[in-house]
Amino acid sequence: MIPPKFDYHAPKTISEAVALLGSLGSDAKLLAGGHSLLPMMKLRFAQPGHLVDLNGIPELRGICLDGNTVVIGAMTVENDLIASETLRERVPLLCDAARLIADPQVRNRGTIGGDIAHGDPGNDHPALSLVCDAEFVLQGPNGRRTVAADGFFLGTYMTQLAEDEVMVAIRVPSFAAGTGWAYEKLKRKTGDWATAGCAVVLRQSAGRVTHVRIGLTNLSQTALRAVDAENALLDQPFNEAAVQRAVDAAVAITDPAEDLRGDIEYKRAMAGVMVKRALHTAWARSA
Ligand code: FAD
């Protein structure tokens, strides 16, 4: 299928991209890897008159350190996340989870910024960002602002990103020593979005949970942080009863849509299974 006609713009700097968004208005869309936007254009779900391509802006791509924070350029592709030694050392959850996203072809073009900015509840990076306490650096006509992942996702395809803003980078604090982590993603086949997914980051001391984040993928209109489930574990010994309380609290906030991946009852049951598995894996990795 061929997308509708559009004009193509290739800015060389972030400021140029922001200026183009300002002058072209709501008829313009940023183009990153194109693996969500172009299918939507081909299906006529999106019909922008202008595409502003971010691929010619080198400063948007790459992974570096700012003190103890890993700074990931928004145009960094999934395969670069997988290959990054810095990320493997500091936030291994993101390397391992990226392997579960789509297929090698998509991972070669699809960007972390596009995955987050798109606001698709089926995408994996939103829940991963929530459990990593990530922040997003956004540049607009009035300069840069930094927004926490928690609260950024407002609904399906809706985020705090304004129409005239570019996501520049994702800032992720390095995991503290002894942090356990896991991403459990049930999918029908390689390359599919999650039927249900759960990300966990956890720390312990003397058998009690001292820090925990639980994020859910494709189980509501947006990625969810399961705060009540976290509270069921915090300061508690990690045992089956506490895990079950957390599972129940996490499942209680899910509101999945019925589709070809399953009906609501099945998806909620699978949410529980993913949460349980992710908690046990993260606990086993923590020290
Ligand atoms: P694009 O498609 O170029 O853009 C997506 C949206 O984000 C557009 O609205 C665009 O304007 C906006 N945007 C992009 N970059 C920026 C930026 N820097 N600042 C502001 N706005 C921006 N994803 C998953 O998470 N898990 C999966 O399992 C998965 N499976 C897939 C399977 C297939 C077959 C395909 C085709 C895609 C799959 N995806 C999956 C989606 C894929 O990861 C996309 O690459 C991703 O959702 C969007 O990234 P992109 O770089 O391609 O962005």
Coordinates of C-alpha atoms and ligand atoms in Angstrom, one line a residue:
M1 CA 0.0 0.0 0.0
I2 CA 1.3 3.5 -0.8
P3 CA 1.0 6.4 1.7
P4 CA -0.7 9.7 0.7
K5 CA 1.4 12.4 -0.9
F6 CA 3.6 14.5 1.5
D7 CA 6.4 17.0 1.4
Y8 CA 9.7 15.9 2.8
H9 CA 12.0 18.1 5.0
A10 CA 15.5 17.1 6.2
P11 CA 16.7 19.5 9.0
K12 CA 20.3 19.2 10.0
T13 CA 19.8 20.5 13.6
I14 CA 17.3 20.0 16.4
S15 CA 16.5 23.8 16.3
E16 CA 15.8 23.6 12.6
A17 CA 13.4 20.6 13.2
V18 CA 11.6 22.6 16.0
A19 CA 11.3 25.7 13.7
L20 CA 9.9 23.5 10.9
L21 CA 7.3 22.1 13.3
G22 CA 6.4 25.6 14.4
S23 CA 6.0 26.9 10.8
L24 CA 4.2 23.8 9.4
G25 CA 1.9 23.4 12.3
S26 CA -0.3 20.3 12.9
D27 CA 0.0 19.2 9.3
A28 CA 3.6 18.1 10.0
K29 CA 4.9 14.9 11.6
L30 CA 8.4 14.0 12.7
L31 CA 9.9 10.9 11.0
A32 CA 12.2 8.7 13.0
G33 CA 12.5 5.0 12.1
G34 CA 9.1 5.1 10.4
H35 CA 8.1 1.7 11.6
S36 CA 5.0 3.0 13.4
L37 CA 4.3 6.2 11.4
L38 CA 4.6 4.8 7.9
P39 CA 2.2 1.8 8.5
M40 CA -0.3 4.3 9.9
M41 CA 0.1 6.5 6.8
K42 CA -0.4 3.6 4.5
L43 CA -3.6 2.6 6.4
R44 CA -4.7 6.3 6.2
F45 CA -4.8 6.5 10.0
A46 CA -2.4 9.4 9.7
Q47 CA -2.2 11.7 6.7
P48 CA 0.4 14.4 7.4
G49 CA 1.1 16.8 4.6
H50 CA 4.7 17.2 5.7
L51 CA 7.3 14.8 7.1
V52 CA 10.2 16.2 9.1
D53 CA 13.0 13.6 9.0
L54 CA 15.2 13.5 12.1
N55 CA 17.7 11.0 10.6
G56 CA 20.1 13.8 9.4
I57 CA 20.7 15.1 13.0
P58 CA 23.7 13.2 14.4
E59 CA 23.4 14.6 17.9
L60 CA 20.1 12.7 18.4
R61 CA 21.8 9.3 18.2
G62 CA 24.1 7.6 20.7
I63 CA 24.5 6.6 24.3
C64 CA 26.7 8.4 26.8
L65 CA 27.1 9.0 30.5
D66 CA 26.3 12.2 32.4
G67 CA 27.6 11.4 35.9
N68 CA 25.6 8.4 37.0
T69 CA 22.9 8.9 34.4
V70 CA 22.8 7.1 31.1
V71 CA 21.7 9.5 28.3
I72 CA 20.2 7.8 25.3
G73 CA 19.7 9.9 22.2
A74 CA 16.1 9.7 21.0
M75 CA 17.2 8.5 17.5
T76 CA 19.2 5.6 19.0
V77 CA 17.9 2.4 17.4
E78 CA 17.0 -0.8 19.3
N79 CA 20.0 -2.7 17.9
D80 CA 22.3 0.0 19.4
L81 CA 20.7 -0.5 22.8
I82 CA 21.3 -4.2 22.5
A83 CA 25.0 -3.7 21.6
S84 CA 25.8 -0.9 24.1
E85 CA 28.4 -1.9 26.7
T86 CA 27.5 1.2 28.8
L87 CA 23.8 0.2 28.9
R88 CA 24.7 -3.5 29.6
E89 CA 26.8 -2.4 32.6
R90 CA 24.4 0.3 33.9
V91 CA 20.8 -0.6 32.9
P92 CA 20.9 -4.2 31.6
L93 CA 17.1 -4.3 31.6
L94 CA 17.0 -2.1 28.5
C95 CA 19.5 -4.3 26.5
D96 CA 17.6 -7.5 27.2
A97 CA 14.1 -6.0 26.7
A98 CA 15.1 -4.5 23.3
R99 CA 15.8 -8.0 22.1
L100 CA 12.1 -8.8 22.6
I101 CA 11.0 -5.8 20.5
A102 CA 9.7 -6.7 16.9
D103 CA 12.3 -8.4 14.7
P104 CA 15.9 -7.7 13.6
Q105 CA 14.8 -5.5 10.6
V106 CA 12.6 -3.3 12.7
R107 CA 15.2 -3.1 15.5
N108 CA 17.7 -1.8 12.9
R109 CA 15.5 1.3 12.1
G110 CA 13.1 1.6 15.0
T111 CA 14.2 4.2 17.6
I112 CA 13.7 4.4 21.4
G113 CA 12.4 8.0 21.0
G114 CA 9.9 7.0 18.4
D115 CA 8.7 4.0 20.5
I116 CA 8.1 6.3 23.4
A117 CA 6.7 9.4 21.6
H118 CA 4.2 7.3 19.6
G119 CA 2.3 6.6 22.9
D120 CA 1.2 3.1 21.7
P121 CA 0.2 1.1 24.8
G122 CA 1.5 -2.0 22.9
N123 CA 5.0 -0.6 22.7
D124 CA 7.5 -1.9 25.2
H125 CA 9.6 1.2 26.1
P126 CA 6.9 3.1 27.9
A127 CA 6.6 0.5 30.8
L128 CA 10.4 0.1 30.7
S129 CA 10.8 3.8 31.2
L130 CA 8.4 3.8 34.1
V131 CA 10.3 1.1 36.0
C132 CA 13.7 2.7 35.3
D133 CA 12.5 6.1 36.6
A134 CA 13.5 7.6 33.3
E135 CA 13.1 11.2 32.2
F136 CA 12.6 12.6 28.8
V137 CA 14.3 15.7 27.4
L138 CA 12.0 17.6 25.1
Q139 CA 13.0 20.6 23.0
G140 CA 10.4 23.1 21.8
P141 CA 10.4 26.8 20.7
N142 CA 11.0 28.0 24.2
G143 CA 14.0 25.7 24.9
R144 CA 14.3 22.4 26.7
R145 CA 12.3 20.8 29.4
T146 CA 12.6 17.5 31.2
V147 CA 9.6 15.4 32.0
A148 CA 9.4 12.2 34.2
A149 CA 8.2 9.1 32.4
D150 CA 5.7 8.6 35.3
G151 CA 2.9 10.9 34.2
F152 CA 4.1 11.3 30.6
F153 CA 1.7 8.8 29.0
L154 CA -1.8 10.2 29.0
G155 CA -3.7 7.7 26.8
T156 CA -3.5 5.8 23.5
Y157 CA -1.3 7.8 21.2
M158 CA -1.4 10.7 23.7
T159 CA 1.6 11.9 25.7
Q160 CA 2.8 15.2 27.3
L161 CA 4.8 15.8 24.1
A162 CA 3.6 19.0 22.4
E163 CA 3.1 19.2 18.6
D164 CA 6.0 21.6 18.3
E165 CA 8.4 19.6 20.5
V166 CA 11.1 17.1 19.6
M167 CA 12.1 14.3 22.0
V168 CA 15.9 14.8 22.3
A169 CA 17.0 12.2 24.8
I170 CA 16.0 9.6 27.4
R171 CA 17.8 10.0 30.8
V172 CA 18.0 6.8 32.8
P173 CA 19.7 6.6 36.3
S174 CA 22.2 3.7 36.5
F175 CA 21.0 0.8 38.5
A176 CA 22.4 0.8 42.1
A177 CA 24.6 -2.2 42.9
G178 CA 22.5 -5.3 43.7
T179 CA 19.5 -4.2 41.7
G180 CA 17.4 -7.0 40.3
W181 CA 15.4 -6.6 37.0
A182 CA 13.2 -8.5 34.6
Y183 CA 11.0 -8.0 31.6
E184 CA 8.5 -10.8 30.9
K185 CA 6.6 -10.4 27.6
L186 CA 4.1 -13.0 26.4
K187 CA 3.8 -12.8 22.6
R188 CA 2.2 -15.0 20.0
K189 CA 5.3 -15.1 17.8
T190 CA 8.6 -13.4 17.2
G191 CA 7.9 -9.8 16.0
D192 CA 4.6 -9.4 17.7
W193 CA 3.6 -6.9 20.3
A194 CA 2.9 -8.1 23.8
T195 CA -0.3 -10.0 24.7
A196 CA 0.7 -9.0 28.2
G197 CA 4.0 -7.7 29.5
C198 CA 5.5 -6.8 32.9
A199 CA 8.8 -4.9 33.8
V200 CA 10.2 -5.0 37.3
V201 CA 13.1 -3.3 39.0
L202 CA 13.8 -4.3 42.6
R203 CA 16.2 -4.0 45.4
Q204 CA 16.4 -5.8 48.7
S205 CA 18.1 -5.7 52.0
A206 CA 18.1 -8.6 54.5
G207 CA 15.3 -10.4 52.7
R208 CA 13.0 -7.4 52.6
V209 CA 12.1 -5.4 49.5
T210 CA 13.5 -1.9 49.8
H211 CA 12.7 -0.6 46.3
V212 CA 10.4 -1.9 43.6
R213 CA 8.9 -0.6 40.4
I214 CA 6.3 -2.6 38.4
G215 CA 5.3 -1.6 34.9
L216 CA 2.7 -3.1 32.6
T217 CA 2.6 -3.3 28.8
N218 CA -0.5 -3.5 26.6
L219 CA -2.9 -4.0 29.4
S220 CA -4.7 -0.7 29.3
Q221 CA -5.0 2.4 27.1
T222 CA -1.5 3.3 28.1
A223 CA 1.5 1.8 29.9
L224 CA 0.7 1.4 33.6
R225 CA 2.8 1.8 36.8
A226 CA 1.3 -0.6 39.3
V227 CA 1.8 1.5 42.5
D228 CA -0.5 -0.6 44.7
A229 CA 1.3 -3.7 43.7
E230 CA 4.6 -2.0 44.6
N231 CA 3.2 -1.0 48.0
A232 CA 2.2 -4.6 48.6
L233 CA 5.8 -5.6 48.5
L234 CA 7.7 -2.6 49.9
D235 CA 9.3 -3.2 53.3
Q236 CA 7.9 -6.8 53.3
P237 CA 9.7 -10.1 53.2
F238 CA 9.6 -11.5 49.7
N239 CA 7.4 -14.6 49.9
E240 CA 4.5 -16.2 48.0
A241 CA 1.9 -14.3 50.0
A242 CA 3.4 -10.9 49.3
V243 CA 3.9 -11.8 45.7
Q244 CA 0.3 -12.9 45.3
R245 CA -0.9 -9.6 46.9
A246 CA 1.2 -7.7 44.4
V247 CA -0.1 -9.8 41.5
D248 CA -3.7 -9.2 42.6
A249 CA -3.1 -5.5 42.9
A250 CA -1.5 -5.3 39.5
V251 CA -4.2 -7.3 37.7
A252 CA -6.8 -5.1 39.4
I253 CA -5.7 -2.0 37.5
T254 CA -5.5 -3.7 34.1
D255 CA -8.2 -2.8 31.5
P256 CA -7.1 -4.6 28.3
A257 CA -8.9 -4.5 25.0
E258 CA -10.1 -7.7 23.4
D259 CA -8.4 -8.4 20.1
L260 CA -6.7 -11.2 18.1
R261 CA -4.3 -11.7 20.9
G262 CA -7.1 -12.8 23.3
D263 CA -10.1 -11.8 25.2
I264 CA -10.1 -9.7 28.3
E265 CA -10.2 -12.6 30.8
Y266 CA -7.3 -14.3 29.1
K267 CA -5.2 -11.1 29.0
R268 CA -5.8 -10.3 32.7
A269 CA -4.9 -13.9 33.6
M270 CA -1.7 -13.6 31.6
A271 CA -1.0 -10.2 33.2
G272 CA -0.9 -12.0 36.5
V273 CA 1.4 -14.7 35.2
M274 CA 3.8 -12.1 33.7
V275 CA 3.9 -10.1 37.0
K276 CA 4.6 -13.2 39.0
R277 CA 7.4 -14.3 36.7
A278 CA 9.0 -10.9 36.5
L279 CA 9.0 -10.5 40.3
H280 CA 10.6 -13.8 40.9
T281 CA 13.3 -13.2 38.2
A282 CA 14.1 -9.7 39.5
W283 CA 14.2 -11.0 43.1
A284 CA 16.6 -13.8 42.1
R285 CA 18.9 -11.3 40.3
S286 CA 18.9 -8.9 43.3
A287 CA 21.4 -9.2 46.1
Ligands
FAD1 P1 8.3 6.5 13.8 O1 7.4 5.5 13.3 O2 9.1 7.3 12.8 O3 7.5 7.6 14.6 C1 6.4 7.2 15.5 C2 5.8 8.4 16.1 O4 6.6 9.1 17.0 C3 5.4 9.5 15.0 O5 4.2 10.1 15.4 C4 6.6 10.5 15.1 O6 6.2 11.7 14.7 C5 6.9 10.4 16.6 N1 8.3 10.6 16.9 C6 9.4 9.8 16.5 N2 10.5 10.3 17.0 C7 10.2 11.4 17.7 C8 11.0 12.3 18.4 N3 12.4 12.1 18.6 N4 10.4 13.3 19.0 C9 9.1 13.5 18.9 N5 8.3 12.7 18.2 C10 8.9 11.6 17.6 N6 7.4 -1.8 19.2 C11 7.5 -2.3 20.4 O7 7.7 -1.6 21.4 N7 7.3 -3.7 20.6 C12 7.1 -4.6 19.6 O8 7.0 -5.8 19.8 C13 7.0 -4.0 18.3 N8 6.7 -4.9 17.2 C14 6.7 -4.4 16.0 C15 6.5 -5.2 14.9 C16 6.4 -4.7 13.6 C17 6.3 -5.7 12.5 C18 6.6 -3.3 13.4 C19 6.5 -2.7 12.0 C20 6.8 -2.4 14.4 C21 6.8 -2.9 15.8 N9 7.0 -2.1 16.8 C22 7.1 -2.6 18.1 C23 7.1 -0.7 16.7 C24 8.5 -0.2 16.5 O9 9.3 -0.4 17.6 C25 8.6 1.2 16.0 O10 9.8 1.4 15.5 C26 8.3 2.3 17.1 O11 7.1 2.2 17.7 C27 8.4 3.7 16.6 O12 9.7 4.1 16.4 P2 10.2 4.7 15.1 O13 11.6 5.2 15.3 O14 10.0 3.7 14.0 O15 9.2 6.0 15.0

